[in-house]
XYZ file of C-alpha atoms in Angstrom:
543
model
C 0.031 -0.518 0.067
C 0.932 3.788 -1.332
C 1.838 5.569 1.619
C 3.341 8.975 2.636
C 3.804 11.614 5.310
C 1.741 14.839 2.818
C -0.772 14.522 0.373
C -1.207 17.472 -1.555
C -5.098 17.314 -3.691
C -5.838 19.107 -6.754
C -1.731 20.071 -8.572
C -3.752 23.505 -9.891
C -3.027 26.862 -7.749
C -2.583 26.297 -4.765
C -1.688 22.176 -4.555
C 2.233 22.829 -6.746
C 3.252 25.761 -3.713
C 2.127 23.623 -1.058
C 3.925 20.362 -3.423
C 7.509 23.376 -3.436
C 7.449 23.758 -0.040
C 7.013 20.625 1.258
C 9.274 18.494 -0.855
C 11.790 21.323 0.286
C 13.092 18.607 3.055
C 14.437 15.511 2.473
C 13.154 13.823 5.450
C 9.955 14.388 4.120
C 7.864 12.548 1.763
C 5.161 14.566 -0.972
C 2.801 13.024 -3.223
C 0.908 15.337 -5.485
C -1.851 14.169 -6.625
C -3.570 15.375 -9.886
C -6.661 13.741 -12.076
C -5.889 15.563 -15.233
C -2.868 14.553 -17.293
C -0.132 16.862 -18.072
C 0.360 20.109 -19.479
C 3.024 19.729 -22.090
C 0.930 20.570 -25.054
C 1.997 23.784 -27.472
C -1.850 24.790 -26.549
C -0.357 25.405 -22.779
C 2.827 26.890 -23.542
C 2.069 29.471 -25.655
C 0.003 32.310 -24.683
C -2.681 32.090 -28.139
C -4.028 28.924 -27.352
C -6.036 29.384 -24.231
C -8.849 29.230 -26.917
C -7.926 25.496 -27.661
C -8.343 24.767 -24.711
C -12.022 26.084 -22.975
C -14.580 22.869 -23.410
C -11.392 20.230 -24.238
C -12.028 17.787 -21.891
C -8.489 17.475 -21.992
C -7.004 19.821 -19.906
C -10.410 20.983 -18.561
C -13.278 19.236 -16.411
C -15.737 21.370 -18.099
C -18.479 21.494 -15.672
C -22.941 22.784 -16.538
C -23.814 24.184 -13.937
C -27.633 24.528 -12.446
C -30.474 26.421 -14.667
C -30.230 29.893 -13.016
C -33.111 31.145 -11.463
C -32.531 35.073 -12.388
C -31.020 34.013 -16.104
C -34.031 32.330 -17.436
C -32.921 29.231 -16.181
C -30.364 28.949 -18.659
C -27.216 27.280 -17.752
C -23.955 27.756 -18.556
C -20.250 25.947 -19.033
C -17.660 26.216 -16.424
C -14.504 25.622 -17.282
C -11.632 24.285 -14.395
C -8.864 23.190 -15.518
C -7.903 19.759 -15.118
C -4.120 18.791 -16.180
C -0.544 19.462 -14.182
C -1.607 23.037 -13.039
C -5.131 23.078 -13.324
C -6.135 26.748 -13.618
C -2.958 28.804 -14.389
C -2.235 26.331 -17.819
C -5.842 27.628 -19.201
C -6.598 30.884 -18.152
C -4.802 33.761 -19.475
C -2.302 34.715 -17.268
C -3.471 37.587 -15.945
C -1.717 38.574 -13.193
C -3.943 41.102 -10.521
C -4.022 40.521 -6.800
C -6.743 42.590 -5.967
C -7.523 45.439 -3.596
C -6.217 46.259 -0.529
C -9.357 46.656 1.124
C -10.320 43.197 -0.280
C -7.424 41.810 2.590
C -8.329 43.950 5.271
C -12.010 42.724 4.898
C -11.019 39.731 5.870
C -8.751 40.668 8.769
C -12.318 42.950 9.987
C -13.851 38.735 9.439
C -11.745 38.027 12.387
C -9.450 36.372 9.544
C -6.580 37.291 11.734
C -3.308 37.108 9.382
C -4.701 37.543 6.472
C -5.115 41.784 5.898
C -3.940 43.355 2.944
C -0.189 43.935 5.742
C 0.404 40.302 5.746
C -0.112 39.727 1.593
C 1.592 41.680 0.495
C 4.970 39.977 1.736
C 4.051 36.063 0.903
C 3.004 37.522 -2.952
C 6.215 39.669 -3.481
C 8.099 36.729 -2.052
C 6.270 34.399 -4.668
C 8.022 37.032 -7.767
C 9.725 37.129 -10.490
C 8.808 40.893 -11.589
C 10.516 41.675 -14.996
C 8.441 45.749 -15.359
C 10.767 46.979 -13.177
C 7.708 48.059 -11.489
C 7.874 49.115 -7.368
C 9.675 47.634 -5.125
C 7.128 48.968 -2.178
C 4.449 46.560 -3.694
C 6.945 42.750 -6.403
C 9.092 40.715 -5.605
C 11.643 40.419 -8.059
C 13.398 36.533 -6.554
C 9.998 34.516 -6.773
C 8.895 31.635 -9.264
C 6.300 33.511 -10.572
C 7.402 35.347 -13.256
C 5.108 38.922 -14.097
C 5.492 40.527 -17.632
C 4.697 42.540 -19.223
C 2.658 41.896 -22.317
C 5.118 40.258 -24.997
C 3.803 41.997 -27.686
C 0.590 44.158 -27.246
C -1.785 45.411 -29.674
C -1.769 48.784 -31.357
C -5.726 48.807 -29.970
C -5.339 48.295 -26.102
C -2.980 51.217 -26.949
C -7.045 52.984 -28.195
C -9.316 51.281 -25.546
C -6.435 52.765 -23.049
C -6.770 57.046 -23.935
C -10.143 56.348 -25.066
C -10.457 56.263 -20.760
C -10.936 59.855 -20.926
C -13.601 60.095 -22.213
C -15.324 58.679 -19.179
C -13.123 59.679 -16.704
C -10.215 56.350 -16.807
C -6.620 57.477 -16.237
C -3.839 54.435 -17.259
C -3.422 52.448 -14.366
C -0.042 50.987 -15.216
C 0.575 48.999 -11.880
C -2.899 47.451 -10.700
C -1.015 45.816 -7.818
C 0.249 49.259 -6.872
C -1.616 51.902 -4.680
C -4.493 51.892 -6.941
C -6.230 50.106 -8.629
C -8.089 52.597 -10.770
C -8.069 53.724 -13.644
C -7.137 51.127 -17.384
C -4.426 50.183 -18.765
C -2.070 47.325 -20.434
C -2.142 44.069 -18.164
C 0.706 42.418 -16.714
C 0.909 38.337 -17.404
C 2.134 35.506 -15.996
C 4.616 34.552 -18.738
C 8.662 34.080 -20.005
C 9.934 34.670 -22.883
C 6.244 34.697 -24.639
C 5.689 31.676 -22.779
C 2.936 30.356 -20.527
C 4.275 30.234 -16.763
C 2.201 27.927 -14.380
C 2.265 26.729 -10.963
C 3.184 24.259 -12.342
C 6.005 25.033 -14.463
C 7.315 27.548 -11.793
C 6.830 25.202 -8.189
C 7.104 22.450 -9.291
C 8.294 21.396 -13.018
C 11.700 22.841 -11.435
C 11.961 20.177 -8.194
C 10.616 17.328 -10.490
C 13.605 15.562 -9.125
C 13.622 15.222 -5.630
C 13.592 12.198 -5.046
C 11.071 12.224 -1.791
C 8.461 14.049 -3.903
C 5.331 11.763 -5.535
C 3.136 13.534 -8.829
C 0.247 11.416 -9.332
C -1.531 12.167 -12.792
C -5.171 10.320 -14.179
C -5.688 9.551 -10.469
C -9.234 11.640 -8.822
C -10.018 11.172 -5.541
C -13.385 9.964 -4.293
C -12.820 11.618 -0.612
C -10.922 10.356 3.075
C -10.078 8.033 4.723
C -11.183 9.120 7.448
C -10.817 7.269 11.177
C -11.791 8.653 14.394
C -11.124 13.098 13.636
C -7.689 11.189 11.610
C -7.096 11.226 8.090
C -5.706 7.915 7.529
C -5.539 8.586 3.586
C -8.079 8.868 0.898
C -9.719 6.828 -1.491
C -8.124 7.539 -4.891
C -9.397 5.674 -8.847
C -7.058 6.070 -11.789
C -7.807 4.090 -15.118
C -11.005 2.435 -13.910
C -9.013 0.739 -9.813
C -10.024 1.678 -7.465
C -7.103 2.205 -4.328
C -5.895 3.471 -0.692
C -2.879 6.297 -0.736
C -2.369 6.659 3.567
C -0.791 9.789 4.984
C 1.225 9.375 8.185
C 0.856 13.764 8.287
C -1.947 15.124 6.795
C -4.010 15.767 3.985
C -4.481 18.763 2.226
C -7.770 19.467 -0.545
C -5.776 21.963 -3.506
C -8.768 20.888 -6.096
C -10.392 24.035 -6.265
C -13.772 25.398 -5.177
C -15.630 22.844 -7.246
C -13.878 19.149 -6.245
C -12.560 19.981 -2.562
C -15.962 20.608 -1.675
C -17.113 17.699 -3.572
C -13.883 15.456 -1.497
C -15.576 17.036 2.024
C -18.724 16.273 1.042
C -18.026 12.556 -0.054
C -15.924 11.472 3.027
C -19.655 12.709 4.623
C -18.357 16.011 6.155
C -21.503 18.801 5.705
C -24.284 19.577 6.375
C -25.937 16.919 8.064
C -29.340 16.763 7.067
C -28.610 16.987 3.333
C -25.310 14.317 3.812
C -28.538 11.468 5.265
C -31.065 12.146 2.287
C -27.793 11.585 0.368
C -28.006 8.248 1.997
C -23.804 9.112 3.818
C -22.737 9.023 6.749
C -22.074 12.120 9.150
C -18.661 12.068 9.970
C -18.995 15.843 11.262
C -21.240 18.942 10.981
C -20.504 21.554 9.005
C -22.488 23.228 7.412
C -20.331 25.657 5.885
C -18.731 23.050 3.307
C -20.669 23.223 -0.422
C -22.032 26.888 -0.188
C -20.863 30.471 -0.204
C -19.669 30.093 -3.701
C -19.467 33.578 -4.959
C -17.804 34.235 -8.770
C -17.566 37.017 -10.811
C -20.711 37.608 -13.687
C -19.741 38.990 -16.531
C -21.544 41.035 -20.047
C -19.696 42.154 -22.838
C -20.595 44.913 -25.671
C -19.424 43.456 -28.594
C -18.127 46.130 -32.233
C -16.977 44.951 -35.898
C -14.824 47.307 -37.331
C -14.731 48.560 -40.699
C -11.191 48.608 -40.918
C -9.224 44.970 -40.964
C -6.323 45.579 -37.790
C -7.651 44.180 -35.556
C -6.825 40.348 -34.645
C -9.159 38.002 -36.809
C -9.359 36.041 -40.016
C -10.489 37.911 -43.237
C -8.104 37.952 -47.136
C -6.737 41.066 -46.342
C -5.536 39.054 -42.934
C -4.486 35.819 -44.001
C -1.631 35.851 -44.763
C 0.642 39.033 -42.780
C -1.209 37.740 -39.329
C -2.935 34.453 -40.076
C 0.312 32.084 -42.203
C 2.801 33.956 -39.952
C 2.434 33.650 -37.257
C 3.632 30.722 -36.854
C 7.144 32.538 -37.800
C 6.836 35.156 -35.923
C 5.693 33.262 -32.913
C 9.196 30.968 -33.180
C 11.555 33.418 -34.434
C 11.030 36.700 -32.864
C 8.074 35.853 -30.392
C 6.346 38.472 -31.263
C 2.435 37.467 -33.378
C -0.746 37.380 -33.077
C 0.277 33.871 -30.859
C 1.537 35.854 -28.745
C -1.493 37.129 -27.385
C -3.812 36.408 -24.703
C -6.414 37.573 -26.382
C -7.843 39.743 -22.909
C -4.484 42.384 -23.221
C -5.931 44.906 -21.681
C -8.056 46.154 -19.247
C -8.919 48.501 -15.988
C -10.886 49.421 -13.171
C -13.958 51.561 -12.854
C -16.546 53.106 -10.543
C -20.576 52.995 -11.343
C -22.789 55.316 -9.691
C -22.766 53.098 -7.528
C -19.888 53.325 -6.119
C -19.244 56.981 -6.746
C -21.854 57.443 -4.118
C -21.035 55.941 -1.538
C -18.522 56.351 1.694
C -15.881 57.575 0.871
C -13.078 54.955 2.374
C -15.480 52.664 2.651
C -14.262 48.830 0.899
C -18.136 50.045 -1.287
C -17.033 53.336 -3.350
C -13.794 50.971 -4.406
C -14.412 49.596 -8.429
C -16.729 47.906 -8.222
C -16.286 46.695 -12.024
C -12.919 45.079 -14.182
C -13.131 45.573 -17.674
C -11.219 42.703 -19.401
C -10.229 44.207 -23.224
C -10.532 41.984 -26.389
C -8.743 43.303 -29.522
C -10.712 40.874 -31.236
C -14.490 40.399 -32.802
C -16.492 37.811 -29.963
C -19.423 36.499 -31.471
C -22.758 38.524 -30.853
C -24.115 34.423 -31.583
C -22.075 32.591 -28.442
C -20.698 31.006 -31.468
C -16.827 30.294 -30.457
C -15.185 32.126 -33.468
C -16.621 34.990 -36.422
C -14.662 36.115 -38.964
C -13.788 39.153 -39.344
C -12.536 41.764 -37.111
C -13.495 44.015 -34.479
C -13.350 44.676 -30.614
C -15.171 43.999 -27.422
C -14.553 44.508 -23.585
C -16.140 42.410 -21.563
C -17.352 44.263 -17.694
C -17.674 41.839 -14.707
C -19.113 42.522 -11.011
C -16.368 42.705 -8.700
C -17.899 42.722 -4.904
C -21.201 40.128 -6.312
C -23.579 40.081 -3.132
C -24.933 37.139 -4.640
C -23.523 33.303 -3.540
C -24.207 30.207 -4.765
C -23.761 27.039 -3.390
C -21.181 23.519 -4.761
C -23.717 20.125 -3.587
C -23.708 16.504 -4.032
C -26.531 15.287 -7.189
C -28.329 12.940 -6.191
C -27.325 10.390 -8.314
C -26.009 8.072 -5.376
C -21.925 8.339 -7.207
C -20.822 11.127 -4.480
C -19.040 12.300 -7.043
C -21.659 14.233 -9.347
C -21.488 17.815 -8.870
C -25.089 20.740 -8.402
C -23.315 24.087 -8.918
C -25.323 26.915 -8.628
C -23.877 30.316 -8.930
C -27.488 31.986 -7.687
C -26.572 34.538 -10.000
C -28.480 38.362 -10.035
C -29.948 36.607 -6.659
C -29.290 39.735 -5.376
C -30.756 43.093 -7.465
C -28.107 45.125 -6.736
C -25.538 42.204 -8.632
C -27.323 43.608 -10.910
C -27.379 47.219 -11.035
C -23.762 46.840 -10.730
C -23.515 45.088 -14.241
C -26.168 47.250 -16.103
C -23.407 50.283 -14.949
C -20.556 48.884 -16.229
C -22.060 47.626 -19.366
C -23.195 51.538 -19.718
C -19.889 52.691 -18.508
C -17.317 49.985 -21.354
C -20.453 52.089 -23.772
C -18.823 55.032 -23.192
C -15.366 53.875 -23.411
C -16.398 52.891 -27.147
C -18.264 56.158 -27.555
C -14.959 58.105 -27.750
C -13.423 59.394 -31.012
C -10.641 57.420 -30.175
C -12.578 54.322 -32.183
C -13.887 56.859 -35.051
C -11.269 55.738 -37.141
C -12.534 51.555 -36.641
C -15.256 51.360 -35.242
C -18.345 49.769 -36.822
C -22.234 47.836 -35.342
C -21.945 47.735 -31.313
C -23.157 43.383 -32.638
C -24.416 42.913 -29.031
C -25.839 43.736 -27.140
C -27.350 46.191 -30.186
C -27.576 50.461 -30.097
C -32.267 48.930 -29.794
C -30.927 47.527 -26.125
C -30.539 51.367 -24.240
C -33.369 51.880 -21.215
C -32.338 49.447 -17.913
C -34.532 47.044 -18.685
C -33.105 46.325 -22.333
C -30.216 45.841 -20.948
C -31.300 43.720 -17.400
C -32.881 41.605 -20.515
C -29.919 41.204 -22.208
C -28.000 40.372 -18.809
C -30.249 37.829 -18.215
C -29.801 35.724 -22.082
C -26.501 36.430 -21.946
C -24.472 37.327 -18.857
C -21.745 33.910 -17.875
C -19.095 33.690 -15.237
C -15.477 34.792 -15.569
C -14.278 31.724 -14.106
C -13.879 33.389 -10.594
C -14.966 30.977 -8.367
C -14.547 30.965 -4.423
C -16.216 30.191 -1.198
C -16.725 27.218 -0.157
C -14.520 26.358 2.812
C -14.577 29.352 3.819
C -12.264 30.416 6.854
C -13.274 32.429 8.975
C -14.975 32.055 13.040
C -18.380 32.238 12.128
C -20.943 29.209 12.585
C -20.768 28.463 8.704
C -17.394 27.698 7.959
C -15.185 25.284 6.765
C -11.382 25.758 8.182
C -9.875 27.637 11.198
C -8.407 30.806 9.543
C -5.092 30.881 11.640
C -4.267 27.185 10.305
C -6.470 26.689 7.126
C -7.801 22.865 8.758
C -11.214 21.658 8.682
C -13.605 22.010 11.692
C -12.986 19.029 13.339
C -10.571 17.313 11.658
C -6.782 16.901 12.851
C -5.214 16.407 10.296
C -7.330 17.853 6.688
C -6.045 21.087 5.776
C -8.002 23.144 2.690
C -5.471 24.943 0.436
C -6.724 26.730 -2.132
C -9.862 29.358 -3.495
C -12.269 27.763 -1.668
C -11.114 29.338 1.659
C -11.476 32.753 0.996
C -14.289 34.545 2.929
C -14.988 36.785 0.346
C -13.989 37.739 -4.007
C -11.235 39.427 -4.362
C -11.440 42.192 -6.511
C -9.556 41.070 -9.412
C -8.359 37.537 -11.532
C -8.293 34.534 -9.220
C -4.487 32.412 -10.205
C -2.456 34.451 -7.985
C -3.848 35.273 -4.369
C -4.856 31.617 -4.760
C -1.140 30.868 -4.490
C -0.052 33.250 -2.262
C -2.933 31.031 -0.481
C -0.482 27.958 -1.480
C 2.366 29.780 0.156
C 0.600 30.882 3.370
C -0.634 27.667 3.446
C 2.218 25.481 2.990
C 4.191 27.737 6.017
C 1.854 26.663 9.015
C 2.030 23.611 8.221
C 5.987 23.878 7.967
C 5.338 25.998 11.400
C 2.799 23.067 13.125
C 5.854 20.208 11.917
C 8.745 22.391 13.635
C 6.782 22.953 17.520
């Protein structure tokens, strides 16, 4: 029977950091378990390869959510990485940490050690900033390469200049003193290639003799004996087995799978577990609750000239056919794009009217600008040229849940974002669409502007926009919160140890422990959680 000191479930943003730190001690044995396979594919390493990753079940769980009551009962795909690197292997590589008040808000909720001044040194420790940004906010000696876009599209500059129309200044560092404004996003890349948590933290040290990496292995449940986890029940290639843990089991499987494993192990709401035929081992009603995500919608415009990224007769030779050559020789051209090259943070009138200094007065929407046309019909690909702005609600008040389906498998999850359950989220996104339109109406776009295809010029009133949002709004794929840390009755893990309440040696170390959603992209904060969680384990083991 296989046995290790530490078992880490999930080789994603946090899990790879934990594996690196724990295996640095040659005296301990570490097993890193990943449900997916390797990530040695051009689709992963080349930035523009994102196009072939979403929905590709080799690399993506491609979960389907439940019908959304407030979005005309639509179901939506929930993309989550299923490969070494997890979602950091399939995401847009944007490096954003969140707002300072996000972390201070965690501290006010009773999460000691998680304020902005607590987490900033952790972010800096992980970072290898290549953009010559301020040492007050950035690190330069970490494993995670953070850099400027390799070859940003010129239309991104048009978008940034257009921000002046909406009172938005240029911002060259969204992780500095202020998020407010527009700019080109820093990305997790190195020499024009994706940097995932796996390539940054595990690949360089995977030859360590005390580190075992298991791929294509699903963790079904914890193997519990009283309040101790003796190991995990897994399945690989149709064969089930048990893997034992001498010290701890660390769940880093993400906001969807970590609570699924806990629930399947009998840790959760007692009444709901018993209704599924699962013996309740720890009555912990918060497991799977508090799901939060950024709800998002777009304004997409056709371009009357072929200056943006797109496939047309005029772009075929110089940009499409020659793209592989430009990338191979210079790391230039369209294959360097992460699609959401520029963006930024703005305030709707709701934030502008909030009490100065409060979290509600911070930017409440985020933009992701794409210098290409995004289909108004929901197609993955459309011929021609254009540009789009995606707008999301940064701090949603609507919360959903992850539950087990009543199919007897204890593996199928019901993902209910419960988007727009809170009316304020509706109002923020309506105002966000207006703000995006205000930017795109700038004279800066006059030379290329064509027809607005979505929402379309006929969609003008708040009621019209809300209807459009109910028909089209989706997730930005930033789910958090389903095993939240805290001191209230719905908390799942202790903030000072990340141990699951009621268990002695099981921790959750991933985005699911966030009590509230941060204002921005979540992969980098998840790595920070991995670093802090690993240090908690190391501190305990040294006592």
